[in-house]
Amino acid sequence: MKRDKSEALFEEAVLRIPGGVNSPVRAFNAVGGQPLFLKKAKGSKITDVDGNRFIDYVLSWGPMILGHAHPKVIAAVQKAAASGTSFGAPTPLEITLAERVQHKFPSMERVRFVNSGTEATMSAIRLARGFTKRDKIIKFEGCYHGHADSLLVKAGSGAMTLGVPDSAGIPADLARDTVTLPFNNLSAVKKTLEAIGDQVACIIIEPVPGNMGTIIPKEGYLSGLRELTKSFDVLLIFDEVMSGFRVAPGGAQERYGIQPDLTCLGKIIGGGLPVGAFGGRLEIMNHIAPLGPVYQAGTLSGNPLAMAAGIETLALLETHRLYEKLEAKGASLEEGMRDAAKRAKVPVQINRVGSQMTLFFNRSEVKDYASAAKSSRKRFASFHRTLLELGVYFAPSPFEALFLSTAHSPGDIDKTIAVVYEALKNI
Ligand SMILES: *Cc1c(COP(=O)(O)O)cnc(C)c1O
């Protein structure tokens, strides 16, 4: 595989951009080597600047569920752009996208658009604190909610209820208000709420985590959280930035039949443009400015390009029973990879929910961060190198999800399974 042009660009990029990348996971640190610079993408394929083509399972980290450069989405964006790219004033497109989102997420009685998932979770947490007049929040180990200060916090080693910064630059005083608990463990939540429930504004969770690799919520776990939060008057926030319109049209809340108080969205609802959204119960959302005392704003929020891409994407997703097909493609890729691992005699765990899954190099069940972290990083790095050589692009980290799009063909999946077998055999 030729890499001359990518390597030359990386040398230039590091002189201008920290680490050569604008988001750290792009840097290939977890697998060794340097990132490929991409030139174009169409459907299920991406092409780098050296002309190498790959079947893409990153899909811009989730958004491109219709495949890259879908002609109708591109046409919608072009049409919107020709009428002006941003006004900082209301447009009809915002109402249309809100309607489409609410159609699948009826728990979002009001929805506000922002520009990223990070903004959505940051704003939802401020709202939860403003509404409940409490400061503490609970989140779960291995869940990622973007990079707002209150959320880049990990569990402290001493008292279970004191968080410590998970990044430099985060005030310890702020981190103390974030409690981090293990995922899939209801009794940890119960114990914490019994101890400090009256100080807790909200629990924020990825209902189907994808940011420590895909984890499947245990039977009764999400409904248990719903009951516990209700009994302690704590708000339940589903961060469905990844799972929304992915694990089901109505996200994990549809798939598992749970009504959270607030929901955060992003990724797919922007159709590949920068978007986030948060919304929920009317009574809570009425606390947001200009109606209420919780401030939140954005110069480019709801801009016509992003709204147009989102509207077209969500409209297309309602056609041709696409979610059934995504589920079937997901199942066939999972089965094929399982069988390949068996033939290659490499122990793996595959967690899948719909068209999102993760292959862990792990002998035991992966159900939370602690078990995911036991997976072999070395094996993954070797696996990833062979996949790239043979034309398959997985996320360059063992703790990410892979995604399928409606553009992935049975031929893509067959080729991927064959390549996965080669890569496993080579480990
Ligand atoms: C991607 C992601 C975010 C952050 O979204 P950005 O648009 O990258 O800021 C938040 N939560 C979850 C669950 C995500 O997957």
Short mmCIF file of C-alpha atoms in Angstrom, two decimals, residues 45-306:
data_model
loop_
_atom_site.label_atom_id
_atom_site.label_comp_id
_atom_site.label_asym_id
_atom_site.label_seq_id
_atom_site.Cartn_x
_atom_site.Cartn_y
_atom_site.Cartn_z
CA LYS A 45 -15.87 3.51 0.11
CA ILE A 46 -13.26 6.08 1.04
CA THR A 47 -10.20 6.97 -1.03
CA ASP A 48 -6.99 8.40 0.39
CA VAL A 49 -4.59 10.88 -1.23
CA ASP A 50 -2.37 8.01 -2.47
CA GLY A 51 -5.31 6.48 -4.31
CA ASN A 52 -5.90 3.59 -1.89
CA ARG A 53 -9.57 2.59 -1.56
CA PHE A 54 -11.13 1.15 1.56
CA ILE A 55 -14.47 -0.20 2.66
CA ASP A 56 -15.27 2.28 5.43
CA TYR A 57 -16.62 1.17 8.81
CA VAL A 58 -15.91 4.47 10.58
CA LEU A 59 -18.45 6.51 8.60
CA SER A 60 -17.16 9.74 10.13
CA TRP A 61 -17.64 8.05 13.54
CA GLY A 62 -21.29 7.29 12.91
CA PRO A 63 -23.12 10.00 10.99
CA MET A 64 -22.92 8.61 7.45
CA ILE A 65 -25.65 5.97 7.83
CA LEU A 66 -26.69 6.46 4.18
CA GLY A 67 -23.11 6.08 3.00
CA HIS A 68 -20.89 8.95 1.88
CA ALA A 69 -22.03 11.67 -0.49
CA HIS A 70 -25.57 10.41 -0.92
CA PRO A 71 -26.79 12.28 -4.05
CA LYS A 72 -30.03 13.46 -2.43
CA VAL A 73 -28.30 14.74 0.70
CA ILE A 74 -25.69 16.53 -1.39
CA ALA A 75 -28.41 18.08 -3.55
CA ALA A 76 -30.28 19.28 -0.45
CA VAL A 77 -27.13 20.90 0.93
CA GLN A 78 -26.32 22.54 -2.40
CA LYS A 79 -29.84 23.90 -2.69
CA ALA A 80 -29.69 25.31 0.84
CA ALA A 81 -26.24 26.81 0.27
CA ALA A 82 -27.43 28.65 -2.82
CA SER A 83 -29.96 30.47 -0.64
CA GLY A 84 -27.44 31.56 1.98
CA THR A 85 -25.51 29.52 4.51
CA SER A 86 -26.38 31.26 7.76
CA PHE A 87 -28.66 34.06 8.91
CA GLY A 88 -28.69 33.89 12.68
CA ALA A 89 -32.48 34.14 12.46
CA PRO A 90 -35.20 31.46 12.43
CA THR A 91 -35.85 29.48 9.24
CA PRO A 92 -38.60 26.99 8.34
CA LEU A 93 -35.97 24.24 8.03
CA GLU A 94 -35.47 24.21 11.81
CA ILE A 95 -39.15 23.38 12.35
CA THR A 96 -39.03 20.60 9.78
CA LEU A 97 -35.99 18.92 11.34
CA ALA A 98 -37.47 19.32 14.83
CA GLU A 99 -40.65 17.62 13.57
CA ARG A 100 -38.69 14.74 12.04
CA VAL A 101 -36.69 14.23 15.23
CA GLN A 102 -39.79 14.39 17.44
CA HIS A 103 -41.62 11.94 15.19
CA LYS A 104 -39.10 9.26 16.23
CA PHE A 105 -38.28 10.68 19.68
CA PRO A 106 -41.67 11.58 21.17
CA SER A 107 -40.01 12.09 24.58
CA MET A 108 -38.44 15.27 23.13
CA GLU A 109 -41.44 17.56 23.58
CA ARG A 110 -39.19 20.49 22.80
CA VAL A 111 -35.88 20.27 20.97
CA ARG A 112 -33.06 22.77 20.60
CA PHE A 113 -30.40 22.47 17.90
CA VAL A 114 -26.72 23.10 18.58
CA ASN A 115 -23.56 22.41 16.56
CA SER A 116 -22.07 19.30 18.13
CA GLY A 117 -22.76 16.44 20.49
CA THR A 118 -20.51 18.09 23.05
CA GLU A 119 -22.68 21.19 23.07
CA ALA A 120 -25.80 19.05 23.42
CA THR A 121 -24.60 17.17 26.53
CA MET A 122 -23.04 20.28 28.08
CA SER A 123 -26.31 22.18 27.66
CA ALA A 124 -28.47 19.29 28.87
CA ILE A 125 -26.41 19.06 32.04
CA ARG A 126 -26.63 22.79 32.70
CA LEU A 127 -30.38 22.52 32.16
CA ALA A 128 -30.67 19.56 34.54
CA ARG A 129 -28.74 21.47 37.19
CA GLY A 130 -30.81 24.63 36.65
CA PHE A 131 -34.08 22.72 36.76
CA THR A 132 -33.35 20.61 39.84
CA LYS A 133 -31.23 23.24 41.62
CA ARG A 134 -28.72 20.48 42.43
CA ASP A 135 -25.04 20.36 41.39
CA LYS A 136 -23.93 16.73 41.30
CA ILE A 137 -24.19 14.50 38.25
CA ILE A 138 -23.68 10.77 37.79
CA LYS A 139 -22.11 9.25 34.70
CA PHE A 140 -20.61 5.86 33.84
CA GLU A 141 -17.09 4.63 33.34
CA GLY A 142 -16.26 4.24 29.64
CA CYS A 143 -19.19 6.34 28.43
CA TYR A 144 -18.14 9.40 26.43
CA HIS A 145 -20.29 12.49 26.31
CA GLY A 146 -18.05 14.92 24.48
CA HIS A 147 -15.43 17.13 26.11
CA ALA A 148 -17.25 19.55 28.41
CA ASP A 149 -15.44 20.08 31.74
CA SER A 150 -18.02 18.34 33.97
CA LEU A 151 -17.88 15.25 31.77
CA LEU A 152 -14.12 14.79 31.42
CA VAL A 153 -13.98 13.40 34.93
CA LYS A 154 -13.13 9.94 36.24
CA ALA A 155 -13.81 8.15 39.49
CA GLY A 156 -11.51 9.16 42.34
CA SER A 157 -9.61 6.37 44.07
CA GLY A 158 -10.91 7.13 47.55
CA ALA A 159 -14.51 7.99 48.30
CA MET A 160 -16.78 6.54 45.63
CA THR A 161 -18.60 9.83 45.26
CA LEU A 162 -15.69 12.21 44.52
CA GLY A 163 -14.62 12.62 40.91
CA VAL A 164 -11.19 13.77 39.73
CA PRO A 165 -10.25 15.46 36.42
CA ASP A 166 -9.65 13.14 33.46
CA SER A 167 -7.84 15.89 31.55
CA ALA A 168 -5.48 18.67 32.50
CA GLY A 169 -7.21 22.02 32.71
CA ILE A 170 -10.31 20.87 34.59
CA PRO A 171 -10.76 22.42 38.04
CA ALA A 172 -10.71 19.80 40.80
CA ASP A 173 -13.58 21.65 42.47
CA LEU A 174 -15.76 21.12 39.42
CA ALA A 175 -14.72 17.47 39.00
CA ARG A 176 -15.85 16.71 42.56
CA ASP A 177 -19.45 17.19 41.48
CA THR A 178 -19.25 14.36 38.93
CA VAL A 179 -19.69 10.81 40.21
CA THR A 180 -18.51 8.02 37.91
CA LEU A 181 -19.96 4.50 38.36
CA PRO A 182 -19.49 1.20 36.51
CA PHE A 183 -21.89 0.53 33.60
CA ASN A 184 -24.40 -2.34 33.85
CA ASN A 185 -24.29 -2.24 37.66
CA LEU A 186 -27.60 -1.13 39.10
CA SER A 187 -26.69 -1.66 42.73
CA ALA A 188 -23.82 0.88 42.47
CA VAL A 189 -26.38 3.46 41.34
CA LYS A 190 -28.82 2.53 44.08
CA LYS A 191 -26.14 2.80 46.77
CA THR A 192 -24.99 6.18 45.48
CA LEU A 193 -28.49 7.60 45.25
CA GLU A 194 -29.29 6.36 48.76
CA ALA A 195 -26.21 8.21 50.00
CA ILE A 196 -26.37 11.49 48.03
CA GLY A 197 -29.54 11.30 45.89
CA ASP A 198 -30.85 14.63 47.16
CA GLN A 199 -27.76 16.40 45.72
CA VAL A 200 -27.87 14.73 42.29
CA ALA A 201 -29.30 16.67 39.34
CA CYS A 202 -29.08 13.96 36.72
CA ILE A 203 -27.74 10.67 35.54
CA ILE A 204 -26.28 10.86 32.04
CA ILE A 205 -25.69 7.64 30.13
CA GLU A 206 -25.00 6.25 26.68
CA PRO A 207 -27.86 3.72 26.79
CA VAL A 208 -25.95 1.60 24.26
CA PRO A 209 -22.35 2.61 24.86
CA GLY A 210 -20.18 2.82 21.78
CA ASN A 211 -17.25 4.81 23.09
CA MET A 212 -15.59 1.98 25.03
CA GLY A 213 -16.50 -0.29 22.16
CA THR A 214 -20.09 -1.47 21.89
CA ILE A 215 -21.60 -2.66 25.18
CA ILE A 216 -25.03 -4.23 25.47
CA PRO A 217 -27.15 -2.96 28.37
CA LYS A 218 -28.20 -5.89 30.56
CA GLU A 219 -31.85 -6.88 30.69
CA GLY A 220 -33.53 -4.60 33.24
CA TYR A 221 -30.58 -2.22 33.59
CA LEU A 222 -32.02 0.78 31.73
CA SER A 223 -35.51 0.28 33.17
CA GLY A 224 -33.92 -0.03 36.62
CA LEU A 225 -32.19 3.32 36.09
CA ARG A 226 -35.49 4.83 35.05
CA GLU A 227 -37.19 3.63 38.26
CA LEU A 228 -34.34 4.69 40.53
CA THR A 229 -34.07 8.18 39.02
CA LYS A 230 -37.84 8.65 39.35
CA SER A 231 -37.85 7.69 43.00
CA PHE A 232 -35.01 10.12 43.82
CA ASP A 233 -36.34 12.97 41.60
CA VAL A 234 -33.14 12.78 39.56
CA LEU A 235 -33.34 13.50 35.82
CA LEU A 236 -32.37 10.72 33.43
CA ILE A 237 -30.45 11.94 30.37
CA PHE A 238 -29.97 9.55 27.47
CA ASP A 239 -26.96 10.60 25.43
CA GLU A 240 -28.07 9.17 22.09
CA VAL A 241 -25.59 11.17 20.02
CA MET A 242 -24.35 7.83 18.64
CA SER A 243 -27.33 5.51 19.22
CA GLY A 244 -30.02 7.91 17.96
CA PHE A 245 -31.29 6.85 14.52
CA ARG A 246 -28.62 4.10 14.71
CA VAL A 247 -29.73 1.23 16.99
CA ALA A 248 -33.35 1.97 15.96
CA PRO A 249 -34.94 5.03 14.33
CA GLY A 250 -35.98 6.19 17.80
CA GLY A 251 -32.63 5.18 19.28
CA ALA A 252 -32.11 3.09 22.40
CA GLN A 253 -35.22 4.61 24.00
CA GLU A 254 -37.32 3.02 21.27
CA ARG A 255 -35.35 -0.24 21.18
CA TYR A 256 -35.61 -0.78 24.95
CA GLY A 257 -38.87 1.10 25.60
CA ILE A 258 -37.58 3.68 28.10
CA GLN A 259 -38.61 7.36 28.36
CA PRO A 260 -35.74 9.52 29.57
CA ASP A 261 -36.35 13.08 30.81
CA LEU A 262 -33.82 14.57 28.40
CA THR A 263 -32.16 13.26 25.25
CA CYS A 264 -29.02 14.38 23.44
CA LEU A 265 -28.60 13.77 19.72
CA GLY A 266 -25.95 14.53 17.11
CA LYS A 267 -24.09 12.62 14.41
CA ILE A 268 -26.81 11.06 12.15
CA ILE A 269 -29.31 13.92 12.60
CA GLY A 270 -26.82 16.23 10.88
CA GLY A 271 -26.40 13.98 7.85
CA GLY A 272 -22.63 14.60 7.93
CA LEU A 273 -22.75 18.31 8.82
CA PRO A 274 -22.05 19.69 12.30
CA VAL A 275 -25.20 19.30 14.42
CA GLY A 276 -26.29 18.39 17.91
CA ALA A 277 -29.64 18.61 19.64
CA PHE A 278 -31.03 18.28 23.11
CA GLY A 279 -34.61 18.08 24.20
CA GLY A 280 -37.10 16.47 26.51
CA ARG A 281 -40.02 17.11 28.80
CA LEU A 282 -41.78 20.41 28.23
CA GLU A 283 -41.67 21.36 31.90
CA ILE A 284 -37.88 21.04 31.87
CA MET A 285 -37.26 22.62 28.46
CA ASN A 286 -39.27 25.68 29.53
CA HIS A 287 -36.31 26.53 31.78
CA ILE A 288 -34.11 27.31 28.76
CA ALA A 289 -33.55 30.93 27.66
CA PRO A 290 -35.43 32.88 26.37
CA LEU A 291 -38.26 31.18 28.30
CA GLY A 292 -36.35 30.52 31.50
CA PRO A 293 -33.21 31.20 33.51
CA VAL A 294 -30.85 28.56 32.01
CA TYR A 295 -28.69 30.26 29.37
CA GLN A 296 -27.80 28.52 26.11
CA ALA A 297 -27.07 30.00 22.67
CA GLY A 298 -25.24 29.56 19.33
CA THR A 299 -24.36 31.80 16.37
CA LEU A 300 -24.60 28.98 13.81
CA SER A 301 -27.17 26.85 15.67
CA GLY A 302 -29.84 25.51 13.34
CA ASN A 303 -28.02 26.78 10.27
CA PRO A 304 -29.70 25.93 6.97
CA LEU A 305 -26.96 23.65 5.59
CA ALA A 306 -26.98 21.35 8.59
#
